Short mmCIF file of C-alpha atoms in Angstrom, two decimals:
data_model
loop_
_atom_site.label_atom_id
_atom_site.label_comp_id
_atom_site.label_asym_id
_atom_site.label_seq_id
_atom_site.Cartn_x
_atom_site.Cartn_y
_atom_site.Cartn_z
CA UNK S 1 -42.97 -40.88 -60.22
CA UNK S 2 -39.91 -38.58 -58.87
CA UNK S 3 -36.89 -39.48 -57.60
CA UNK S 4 -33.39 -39.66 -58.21
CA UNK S 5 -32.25 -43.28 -59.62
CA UNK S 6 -31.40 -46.51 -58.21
CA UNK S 7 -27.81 -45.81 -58.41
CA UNK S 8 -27.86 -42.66 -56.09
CA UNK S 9 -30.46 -43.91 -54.07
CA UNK S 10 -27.58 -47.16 -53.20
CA UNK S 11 -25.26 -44.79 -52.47
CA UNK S 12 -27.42 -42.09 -50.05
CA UNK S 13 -27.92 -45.98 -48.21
CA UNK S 14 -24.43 -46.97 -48.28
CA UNK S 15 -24.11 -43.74 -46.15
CA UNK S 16 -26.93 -44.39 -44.18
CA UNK S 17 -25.87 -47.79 -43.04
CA UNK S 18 -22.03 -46.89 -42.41
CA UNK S 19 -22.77 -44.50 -40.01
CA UNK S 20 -25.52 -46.43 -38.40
CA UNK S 21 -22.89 -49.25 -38.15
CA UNK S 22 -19.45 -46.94 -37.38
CA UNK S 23 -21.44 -43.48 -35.14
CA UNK S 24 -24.63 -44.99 -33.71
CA UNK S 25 -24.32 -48.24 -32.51
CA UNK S 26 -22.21 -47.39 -30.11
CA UNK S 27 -24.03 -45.00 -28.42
CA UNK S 28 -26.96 -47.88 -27.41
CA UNK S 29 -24.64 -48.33 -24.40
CA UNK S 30 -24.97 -45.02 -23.46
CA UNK S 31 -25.83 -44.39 -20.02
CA UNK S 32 -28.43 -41.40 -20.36
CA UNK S 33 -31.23 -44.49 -22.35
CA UNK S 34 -32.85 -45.64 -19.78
CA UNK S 35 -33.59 -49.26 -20.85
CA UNK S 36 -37.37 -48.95 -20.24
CA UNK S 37 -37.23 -45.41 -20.29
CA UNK S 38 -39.79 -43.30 -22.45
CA UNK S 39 -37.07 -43.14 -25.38
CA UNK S 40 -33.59 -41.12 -25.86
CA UNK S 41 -33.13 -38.23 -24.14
CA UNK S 42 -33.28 -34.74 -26.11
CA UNK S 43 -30.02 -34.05 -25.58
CA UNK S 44 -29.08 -37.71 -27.15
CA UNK S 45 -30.99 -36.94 -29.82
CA UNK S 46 -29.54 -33.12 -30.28
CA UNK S 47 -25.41 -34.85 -30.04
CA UNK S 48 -26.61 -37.41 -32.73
CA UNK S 49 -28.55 -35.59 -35.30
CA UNK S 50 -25.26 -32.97 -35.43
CA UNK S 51 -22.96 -36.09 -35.72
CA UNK S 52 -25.74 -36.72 -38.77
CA UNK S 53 -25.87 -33.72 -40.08
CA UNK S 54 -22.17 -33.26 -40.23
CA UNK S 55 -22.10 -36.84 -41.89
CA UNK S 56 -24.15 -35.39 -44.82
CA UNK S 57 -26.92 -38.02 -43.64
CA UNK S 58 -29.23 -36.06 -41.77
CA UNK S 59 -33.21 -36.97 -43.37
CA UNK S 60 -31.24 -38.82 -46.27
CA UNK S 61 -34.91 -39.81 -47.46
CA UNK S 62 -35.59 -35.85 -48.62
CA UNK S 63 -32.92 -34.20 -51.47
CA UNK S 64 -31.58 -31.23 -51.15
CA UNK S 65 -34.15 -29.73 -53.34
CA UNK S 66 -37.22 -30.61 -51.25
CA UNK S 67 -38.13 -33.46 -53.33
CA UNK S 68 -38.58 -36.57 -52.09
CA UNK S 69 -37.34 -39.99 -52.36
CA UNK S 70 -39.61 -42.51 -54.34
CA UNK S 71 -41.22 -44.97 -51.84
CA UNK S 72 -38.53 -48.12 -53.25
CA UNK S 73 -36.21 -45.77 -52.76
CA UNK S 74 -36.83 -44.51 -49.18
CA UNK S 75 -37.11 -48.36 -48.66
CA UNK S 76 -33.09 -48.75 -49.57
CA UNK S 77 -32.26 -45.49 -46.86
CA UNK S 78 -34.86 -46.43 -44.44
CA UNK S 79 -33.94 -50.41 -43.90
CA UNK S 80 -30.21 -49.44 -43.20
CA UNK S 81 -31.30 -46.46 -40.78
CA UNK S 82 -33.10 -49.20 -38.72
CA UNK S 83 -29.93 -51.08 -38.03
CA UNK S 84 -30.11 -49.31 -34.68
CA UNK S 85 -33.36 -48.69 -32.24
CA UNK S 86 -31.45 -45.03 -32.35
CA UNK S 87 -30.66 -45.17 -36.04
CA UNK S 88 -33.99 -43.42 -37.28
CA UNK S 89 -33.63 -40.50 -34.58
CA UNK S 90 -29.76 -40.00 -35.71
CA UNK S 91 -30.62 -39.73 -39.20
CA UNK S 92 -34.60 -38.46 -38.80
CA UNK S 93 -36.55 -41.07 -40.78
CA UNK S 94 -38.09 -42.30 -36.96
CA UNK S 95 -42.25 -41.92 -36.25
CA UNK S 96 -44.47 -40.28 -36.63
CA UNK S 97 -41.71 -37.58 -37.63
CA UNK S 98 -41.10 -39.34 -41.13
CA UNK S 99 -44.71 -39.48 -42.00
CA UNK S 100 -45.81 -35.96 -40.84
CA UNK S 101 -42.81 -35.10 -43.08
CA UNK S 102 -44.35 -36.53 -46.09
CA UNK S 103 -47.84 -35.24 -45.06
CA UNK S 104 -47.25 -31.62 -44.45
CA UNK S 105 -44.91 -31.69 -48.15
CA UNK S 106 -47.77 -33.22 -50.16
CA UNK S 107 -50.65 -31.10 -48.97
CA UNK S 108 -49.29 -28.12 -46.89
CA UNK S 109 -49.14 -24.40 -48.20
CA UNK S 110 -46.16 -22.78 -48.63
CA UNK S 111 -45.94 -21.00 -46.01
CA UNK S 112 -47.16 -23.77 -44.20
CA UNK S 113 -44.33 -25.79 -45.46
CA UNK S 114 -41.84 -23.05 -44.81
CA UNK S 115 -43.53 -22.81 -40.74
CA UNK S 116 -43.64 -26.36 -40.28
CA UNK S 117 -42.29 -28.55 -42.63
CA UNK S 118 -38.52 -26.49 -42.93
CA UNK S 119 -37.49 -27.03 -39.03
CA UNK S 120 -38.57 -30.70 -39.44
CA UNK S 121 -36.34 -31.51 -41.85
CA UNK S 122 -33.57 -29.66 -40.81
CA UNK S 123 -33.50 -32.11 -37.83
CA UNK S 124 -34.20 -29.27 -35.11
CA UNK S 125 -37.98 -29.96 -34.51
CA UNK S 126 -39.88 -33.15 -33.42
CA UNK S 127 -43.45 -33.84 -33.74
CA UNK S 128 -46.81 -35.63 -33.11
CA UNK S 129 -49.77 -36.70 -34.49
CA UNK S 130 -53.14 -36.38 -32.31
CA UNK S 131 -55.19 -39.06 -34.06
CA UNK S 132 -56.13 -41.65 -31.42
CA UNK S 133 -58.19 -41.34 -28.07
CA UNK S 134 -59.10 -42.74 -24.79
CA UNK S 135 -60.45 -46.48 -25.17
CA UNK S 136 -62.09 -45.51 -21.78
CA UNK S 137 -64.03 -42.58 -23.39
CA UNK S 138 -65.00 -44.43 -25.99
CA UNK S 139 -62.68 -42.71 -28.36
CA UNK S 140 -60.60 -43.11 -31.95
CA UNK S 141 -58.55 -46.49 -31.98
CA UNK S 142 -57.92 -48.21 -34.79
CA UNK S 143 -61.54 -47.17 -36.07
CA UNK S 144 -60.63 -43.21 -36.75
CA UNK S 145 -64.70 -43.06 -37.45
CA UNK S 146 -64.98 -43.13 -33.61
CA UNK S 147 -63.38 -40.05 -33.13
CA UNK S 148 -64.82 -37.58 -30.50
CA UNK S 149 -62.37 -34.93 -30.35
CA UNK S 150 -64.65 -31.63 -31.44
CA UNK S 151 -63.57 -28.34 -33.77
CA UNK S 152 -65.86 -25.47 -33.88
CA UNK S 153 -65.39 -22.24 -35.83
CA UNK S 154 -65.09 -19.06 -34.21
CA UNK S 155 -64.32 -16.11 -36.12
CA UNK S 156 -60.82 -16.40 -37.98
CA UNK S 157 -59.99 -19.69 -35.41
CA UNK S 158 -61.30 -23.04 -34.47
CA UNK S 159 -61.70 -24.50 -31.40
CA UNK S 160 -60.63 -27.83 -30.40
CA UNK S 161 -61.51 -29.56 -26.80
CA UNK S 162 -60.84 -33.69 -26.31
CA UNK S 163 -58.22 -36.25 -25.21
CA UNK S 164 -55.83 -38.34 -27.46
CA UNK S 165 -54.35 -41.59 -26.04
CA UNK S 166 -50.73 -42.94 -27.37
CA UNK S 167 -49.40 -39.78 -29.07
CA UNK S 168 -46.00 -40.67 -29.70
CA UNK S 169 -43.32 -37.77 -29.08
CA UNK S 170 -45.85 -35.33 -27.74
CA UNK S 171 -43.57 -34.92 -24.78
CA UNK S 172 -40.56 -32.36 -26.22
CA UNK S 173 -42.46 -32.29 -29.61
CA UNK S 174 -42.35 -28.57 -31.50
CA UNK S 175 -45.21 -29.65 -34.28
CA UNK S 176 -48.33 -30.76 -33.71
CA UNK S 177 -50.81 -32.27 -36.66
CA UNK S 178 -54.21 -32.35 -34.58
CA UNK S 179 -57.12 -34.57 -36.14
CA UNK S 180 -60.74 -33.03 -34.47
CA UNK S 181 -64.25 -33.65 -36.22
CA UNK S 182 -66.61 -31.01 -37.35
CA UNK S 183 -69.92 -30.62 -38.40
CA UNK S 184 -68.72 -31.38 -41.97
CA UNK S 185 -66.19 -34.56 -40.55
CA UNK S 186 -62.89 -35.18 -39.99
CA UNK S 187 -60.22 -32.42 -39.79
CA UNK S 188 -56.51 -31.97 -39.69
CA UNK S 189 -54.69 -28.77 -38.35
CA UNK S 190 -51.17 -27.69 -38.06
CA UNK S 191 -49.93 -26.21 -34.39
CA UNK S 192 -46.96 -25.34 -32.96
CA UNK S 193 -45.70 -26.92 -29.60
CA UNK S 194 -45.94 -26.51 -26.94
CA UNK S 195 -49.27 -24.73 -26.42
CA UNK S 196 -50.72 -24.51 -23.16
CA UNK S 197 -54.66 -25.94 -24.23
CA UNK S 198 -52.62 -29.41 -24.73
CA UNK S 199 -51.53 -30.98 -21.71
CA UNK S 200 -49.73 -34.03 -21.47
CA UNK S 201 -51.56 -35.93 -18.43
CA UNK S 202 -49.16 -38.74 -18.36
CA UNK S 203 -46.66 -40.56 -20.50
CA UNK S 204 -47.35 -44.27 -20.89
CA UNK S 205 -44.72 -46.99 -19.30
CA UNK S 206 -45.19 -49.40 -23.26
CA UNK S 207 -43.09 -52.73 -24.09
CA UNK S 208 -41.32 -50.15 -26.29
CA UNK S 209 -38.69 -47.45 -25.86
CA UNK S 210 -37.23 -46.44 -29.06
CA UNK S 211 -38.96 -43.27 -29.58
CA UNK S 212 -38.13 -39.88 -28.19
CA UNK S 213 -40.88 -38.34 -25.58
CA UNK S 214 -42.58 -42.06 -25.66
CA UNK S 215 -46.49 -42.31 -26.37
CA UNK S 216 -48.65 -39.81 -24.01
CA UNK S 217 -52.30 -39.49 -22.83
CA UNK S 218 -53.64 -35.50 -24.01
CA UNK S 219 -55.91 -32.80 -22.97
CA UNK S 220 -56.98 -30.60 -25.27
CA UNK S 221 -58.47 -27.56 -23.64
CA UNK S 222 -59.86 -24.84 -26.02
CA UNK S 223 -57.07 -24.75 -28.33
CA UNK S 224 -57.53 -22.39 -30.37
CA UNK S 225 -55.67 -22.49 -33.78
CA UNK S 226 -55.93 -20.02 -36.87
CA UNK S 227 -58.08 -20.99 -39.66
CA UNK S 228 -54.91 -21.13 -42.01
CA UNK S 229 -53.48 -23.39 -40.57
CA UNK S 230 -55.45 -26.41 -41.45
CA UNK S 231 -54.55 -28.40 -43.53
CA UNK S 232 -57.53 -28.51 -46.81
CA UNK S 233 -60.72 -28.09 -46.11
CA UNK S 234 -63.37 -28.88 -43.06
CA UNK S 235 -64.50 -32.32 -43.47
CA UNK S 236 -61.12 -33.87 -45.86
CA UNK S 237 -59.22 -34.83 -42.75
CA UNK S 238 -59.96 -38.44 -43.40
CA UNK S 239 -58.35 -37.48 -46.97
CA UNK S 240 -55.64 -36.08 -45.78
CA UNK S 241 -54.67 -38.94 -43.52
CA UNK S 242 -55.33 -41.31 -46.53
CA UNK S 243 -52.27 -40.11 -48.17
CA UNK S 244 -50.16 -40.43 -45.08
CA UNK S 245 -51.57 -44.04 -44.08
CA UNK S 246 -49.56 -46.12 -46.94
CA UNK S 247 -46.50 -45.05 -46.74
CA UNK S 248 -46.74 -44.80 -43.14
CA UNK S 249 -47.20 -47.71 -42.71
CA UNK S 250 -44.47 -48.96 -45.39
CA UNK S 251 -42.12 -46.92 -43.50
CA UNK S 252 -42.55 -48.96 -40.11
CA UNK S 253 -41.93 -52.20 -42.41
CA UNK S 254 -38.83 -50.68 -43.68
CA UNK S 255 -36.78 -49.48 -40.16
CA UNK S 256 -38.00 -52.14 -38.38
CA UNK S 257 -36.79 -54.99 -40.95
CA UNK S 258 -33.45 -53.35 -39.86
CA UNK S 259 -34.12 -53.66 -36.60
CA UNK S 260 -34.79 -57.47 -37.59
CA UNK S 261 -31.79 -57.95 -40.10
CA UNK S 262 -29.11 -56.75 -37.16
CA UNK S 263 -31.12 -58.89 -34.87
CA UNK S 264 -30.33 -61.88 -36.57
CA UNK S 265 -26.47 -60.89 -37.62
CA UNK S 266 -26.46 -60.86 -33.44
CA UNK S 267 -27.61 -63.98 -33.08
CA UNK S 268 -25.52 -66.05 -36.01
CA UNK S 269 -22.55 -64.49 -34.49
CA UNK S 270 -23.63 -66.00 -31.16
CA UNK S 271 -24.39 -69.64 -32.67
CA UNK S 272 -21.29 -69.35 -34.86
CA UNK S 273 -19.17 -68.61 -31.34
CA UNK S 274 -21.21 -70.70 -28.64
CA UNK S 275 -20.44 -74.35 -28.73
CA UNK S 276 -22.72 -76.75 -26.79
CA UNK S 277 -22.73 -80.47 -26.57
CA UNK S 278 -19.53 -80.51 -28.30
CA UNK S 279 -20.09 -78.29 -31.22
CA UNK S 280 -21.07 -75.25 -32.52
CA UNK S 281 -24.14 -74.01 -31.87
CA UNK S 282 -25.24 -73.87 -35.64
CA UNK S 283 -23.96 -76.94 -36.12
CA UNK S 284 -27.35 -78.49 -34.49
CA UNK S 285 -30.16 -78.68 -36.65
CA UNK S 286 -32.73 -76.76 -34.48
CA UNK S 287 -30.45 -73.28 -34.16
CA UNK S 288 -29.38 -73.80 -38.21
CA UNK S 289 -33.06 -74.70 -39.55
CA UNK S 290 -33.93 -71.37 -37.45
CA UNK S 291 -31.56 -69.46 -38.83
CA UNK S 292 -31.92 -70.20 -42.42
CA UNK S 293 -35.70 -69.43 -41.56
CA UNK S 294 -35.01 -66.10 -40.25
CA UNK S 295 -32.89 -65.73 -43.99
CA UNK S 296 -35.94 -66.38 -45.74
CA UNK S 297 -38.16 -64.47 -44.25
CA UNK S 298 -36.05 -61.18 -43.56
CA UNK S 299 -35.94 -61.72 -47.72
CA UNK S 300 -39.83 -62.18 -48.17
CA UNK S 301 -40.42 -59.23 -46.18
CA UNK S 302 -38.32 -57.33 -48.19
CA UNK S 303 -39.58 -58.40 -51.39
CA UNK S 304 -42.95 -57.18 -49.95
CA UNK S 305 -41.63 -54.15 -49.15
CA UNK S 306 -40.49 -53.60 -52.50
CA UNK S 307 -43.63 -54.57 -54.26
CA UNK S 308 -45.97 -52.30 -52.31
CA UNK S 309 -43.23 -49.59 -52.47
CA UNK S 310 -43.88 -49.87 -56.34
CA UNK S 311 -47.50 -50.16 -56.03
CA UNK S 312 -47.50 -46.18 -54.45
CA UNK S 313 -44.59 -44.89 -56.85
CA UNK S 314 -47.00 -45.87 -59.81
CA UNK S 315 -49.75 -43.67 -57.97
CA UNK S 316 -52.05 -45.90 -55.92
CA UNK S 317 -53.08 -45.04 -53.14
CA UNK S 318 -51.64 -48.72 -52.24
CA UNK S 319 -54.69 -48.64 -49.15
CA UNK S 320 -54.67 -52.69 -49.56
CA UNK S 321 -51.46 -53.13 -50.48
CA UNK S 322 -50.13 -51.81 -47.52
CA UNK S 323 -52.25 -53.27 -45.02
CA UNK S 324 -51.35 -56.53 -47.03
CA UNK S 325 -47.36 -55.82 -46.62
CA UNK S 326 -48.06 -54.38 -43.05
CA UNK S 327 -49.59 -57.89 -41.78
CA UNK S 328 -46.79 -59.84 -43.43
CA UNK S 329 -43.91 -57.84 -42.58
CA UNK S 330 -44.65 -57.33 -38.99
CA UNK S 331 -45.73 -60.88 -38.61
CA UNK S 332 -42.58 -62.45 -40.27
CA UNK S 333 -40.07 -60.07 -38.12
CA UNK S 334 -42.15 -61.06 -35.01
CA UNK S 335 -40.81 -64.95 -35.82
CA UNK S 336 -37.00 -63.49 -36.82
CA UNK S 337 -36.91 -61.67 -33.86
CA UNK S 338 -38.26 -64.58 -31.92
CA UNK S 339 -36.17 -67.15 -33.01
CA UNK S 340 -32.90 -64.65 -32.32
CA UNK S 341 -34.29 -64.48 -28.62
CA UNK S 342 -34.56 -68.50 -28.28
CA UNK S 343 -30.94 -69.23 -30.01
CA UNK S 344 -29.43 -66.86 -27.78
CA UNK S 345 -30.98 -68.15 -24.53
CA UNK S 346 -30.27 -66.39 -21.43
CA UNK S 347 -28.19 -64.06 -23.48
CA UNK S 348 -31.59 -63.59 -25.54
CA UNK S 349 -33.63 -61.85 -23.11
CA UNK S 350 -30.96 -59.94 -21.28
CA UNK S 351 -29.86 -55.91 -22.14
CA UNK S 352 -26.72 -57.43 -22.75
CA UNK S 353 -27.37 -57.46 -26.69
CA UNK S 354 -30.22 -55.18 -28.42
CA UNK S 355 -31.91 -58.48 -29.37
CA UNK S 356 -34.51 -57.70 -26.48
CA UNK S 357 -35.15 -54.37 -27.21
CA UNK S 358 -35.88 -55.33 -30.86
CA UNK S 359 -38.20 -58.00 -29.80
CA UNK S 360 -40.01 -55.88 -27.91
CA UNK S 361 -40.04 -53.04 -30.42
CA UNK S 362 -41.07 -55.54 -33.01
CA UNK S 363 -44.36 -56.96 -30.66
CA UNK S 364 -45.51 -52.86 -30.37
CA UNK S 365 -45.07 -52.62 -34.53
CA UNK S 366 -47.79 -55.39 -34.70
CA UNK S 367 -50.17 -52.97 -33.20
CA UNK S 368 -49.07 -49.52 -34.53
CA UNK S 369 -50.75 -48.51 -37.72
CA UNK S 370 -53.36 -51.13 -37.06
CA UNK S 371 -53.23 -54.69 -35.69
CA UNK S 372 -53.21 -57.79 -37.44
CA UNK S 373 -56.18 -58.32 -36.88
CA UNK S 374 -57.82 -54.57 -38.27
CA UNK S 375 -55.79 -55.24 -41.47
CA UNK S 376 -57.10 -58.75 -42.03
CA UNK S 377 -60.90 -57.90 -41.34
CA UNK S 378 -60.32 -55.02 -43.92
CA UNK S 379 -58.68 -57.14 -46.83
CA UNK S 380 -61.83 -59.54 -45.86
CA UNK S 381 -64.51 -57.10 -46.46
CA UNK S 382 -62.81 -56.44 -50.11
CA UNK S 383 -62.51 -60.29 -50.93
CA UNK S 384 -66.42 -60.46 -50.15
CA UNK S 385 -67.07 -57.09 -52.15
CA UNK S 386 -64.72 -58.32 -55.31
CA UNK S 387 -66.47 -62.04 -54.90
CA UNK S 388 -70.18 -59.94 -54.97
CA UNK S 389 -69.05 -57.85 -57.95
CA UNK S 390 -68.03 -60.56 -59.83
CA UNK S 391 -71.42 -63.10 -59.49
CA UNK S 392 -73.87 -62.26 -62.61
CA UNK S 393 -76.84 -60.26 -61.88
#
């Protein structure tokens, strides 16, 4: 386990969160977001990350040193960077930029690292991550075993031909991780962007619109990348992605349980300003029972948070864990964000407030990094093989 202490951790977050609060908020009234636009534009995300940068909070989650933050750590910098829908860009702890972060420092070469990994976290690159594919071609979803995206060798390159369905950031992106499948099985490469044998055929119109370049259908036209540049060996791609999956997933819990937690400081204000029927609004039972249910389960999800955060500091995988925390998490911030939606009525689903936006943010998040539904099937199939282990032969 690395890291640097509680103690400095609380105060890299106290950071975090007063310039979330004091630099970015304001700009969600900016008129260059488009409110059901494909994300901030570049040069919104260019203005904030040097307002970041010059705030000394610029991808708070990595040191100075290259190391990184332990995963209950990154959970105290990531919550507070959430505050905002444009919070994660200011700072750079948003997807999939975050997680290819982590990725390319736990497995990548050095000079791989130095290529890649240095322009990410200096907050002057974005990136994507080609995983999924076409439902219509029968490709990659949430079962990455599907995957028909091909890599052949061919002399000191391999070739890569296929389409990938909801890459987010592709558009404007500078790094490209690319999963294809080989004769030997899944593979990962590193490319830069943009390259001409990946075409963006069209950038989705999603319930969401927090993320720079939005989520974009791909062509991938005999790319042809080096062999150094991928990442292991032929056939470990599905490795390689292991070690991303957890605390990718743990990430999305974190920023969006900020995205909840502001949420619901939106709509108490609201109830403890709007009177109806001659009182306060909190002061009926239905908006106060909601409330105090949104308080209890913004601190459940947190707690779950912090106990699979542990789980991966102590060197699990955490492959159940954190499909056990996704499911949870992103269910219980569906109902906060809900509930804020309902006490604020018209207000609720208006642009007037970023309650909306977080709703619908929140509603994407229980399909990204596996639905629900995935996560529950998969902690099934272990209850069944623990049950079978455990009956006397």
């Amino acid at each position: 386990m690395s890291g640097i202490g509680s103690e400095p951790a609380a105060e890299i977050a106290a950071k975090v969160e007063a310039f979330v609060r004091d630099v970015v908020i304001p700009y969600e009234k900016d008129p260059r977001i488009q409110i059901h636009g494909h994300g901030p534009p570049e040069d919104l995300v260019v203005e904030l990350r040097a307002k970041a940068r010059a705030a000394g909070v610029l991808t708070p989650h990595i040191l100075p040193d290259g190391s990184h933050l332990t995963q209950r750590e990154t959970a105290m910098v990531l919550k507070p960077s959430g505050l905002s829908p444009l919070g994660p860009v200011a700072v750079n702890t948003m997807a999939p930029d975050e997680g290819n972060m982590y990725l390319i420092g736990k497995v990548g070469s050095r000079e791989l690292k130095e290529r890649f990994l240095r322009p990410l976290v200096a907050g002057e690159a974005r990136s994507a991550f080609f995983m999924t594919e076409p439902a219509a071609d029968g490709g990659a979803g949430s079962d990455p075993s599907m995957m028909q995206t091909s890599c052949v060798p061919d002399g000191d390159h391999w070739v890569i031909n296929g389409r990938k369905a909801f890459i987010t950031g592709a558009q404007g992106a500078k790094v490209g991780i690319v999963m294809a499948k080989s004769d030997a099985g899944a593979c990962m490469f590193l490319v830069d962007l943009p390259d001409p044998a990946i075409r963006i055929e069209r950038v989705l119109d999603t319930i969401d619109s927090s993320m720079p370049g939005g989520h974009s259908i791909i062509a991938i036209d005999n790319l042809r990348v080096p062999r150094h540049q991928m990442l292991g060996a032929s056939g470990e791609g599905f490795k390689y992605a292991q070690i991303r999956l957890s605390p990718a997933r743990l990430s999305h819990c974190m920023r969006w349980h900020g995205s909840a937690t502001r949420a619901h400081e939106i709509a108490t204000a609201y109830a403890c300003k709007r009177t109806a029927f001659g009182k306060l609004l909190i002061d009926h039972e239905g908006v106060g029972f909601m409330l105090s249910e949104n308080m209890i389960e913004l601190k459940q999800a947190e707690l779950m948070i912090d106990w699979c955060a542990d789980i991966l500091d102590n060197g699990s995988l955490g492959t159940v864990e954190s499909s056990m925390a996704k499911v949870a998490v992103s269910e219980a911030l569906m109902r906060v964000a809900d509930r804020c939606v309902q006490i604020m009525g018209g207000t609720g689903v208006s642009g007037d407030t970023i309650v909306e936006q977080v709703f619908r943010e929140i509603r994407a998040f229980r399909i990204y990094d596996g639905p629900t539904e995935v996560h529950k099937w998969s902690l099934a199939k272990k209850i069944k093989r623990d049950f079978l282990k455990a009956q006397p032969t």
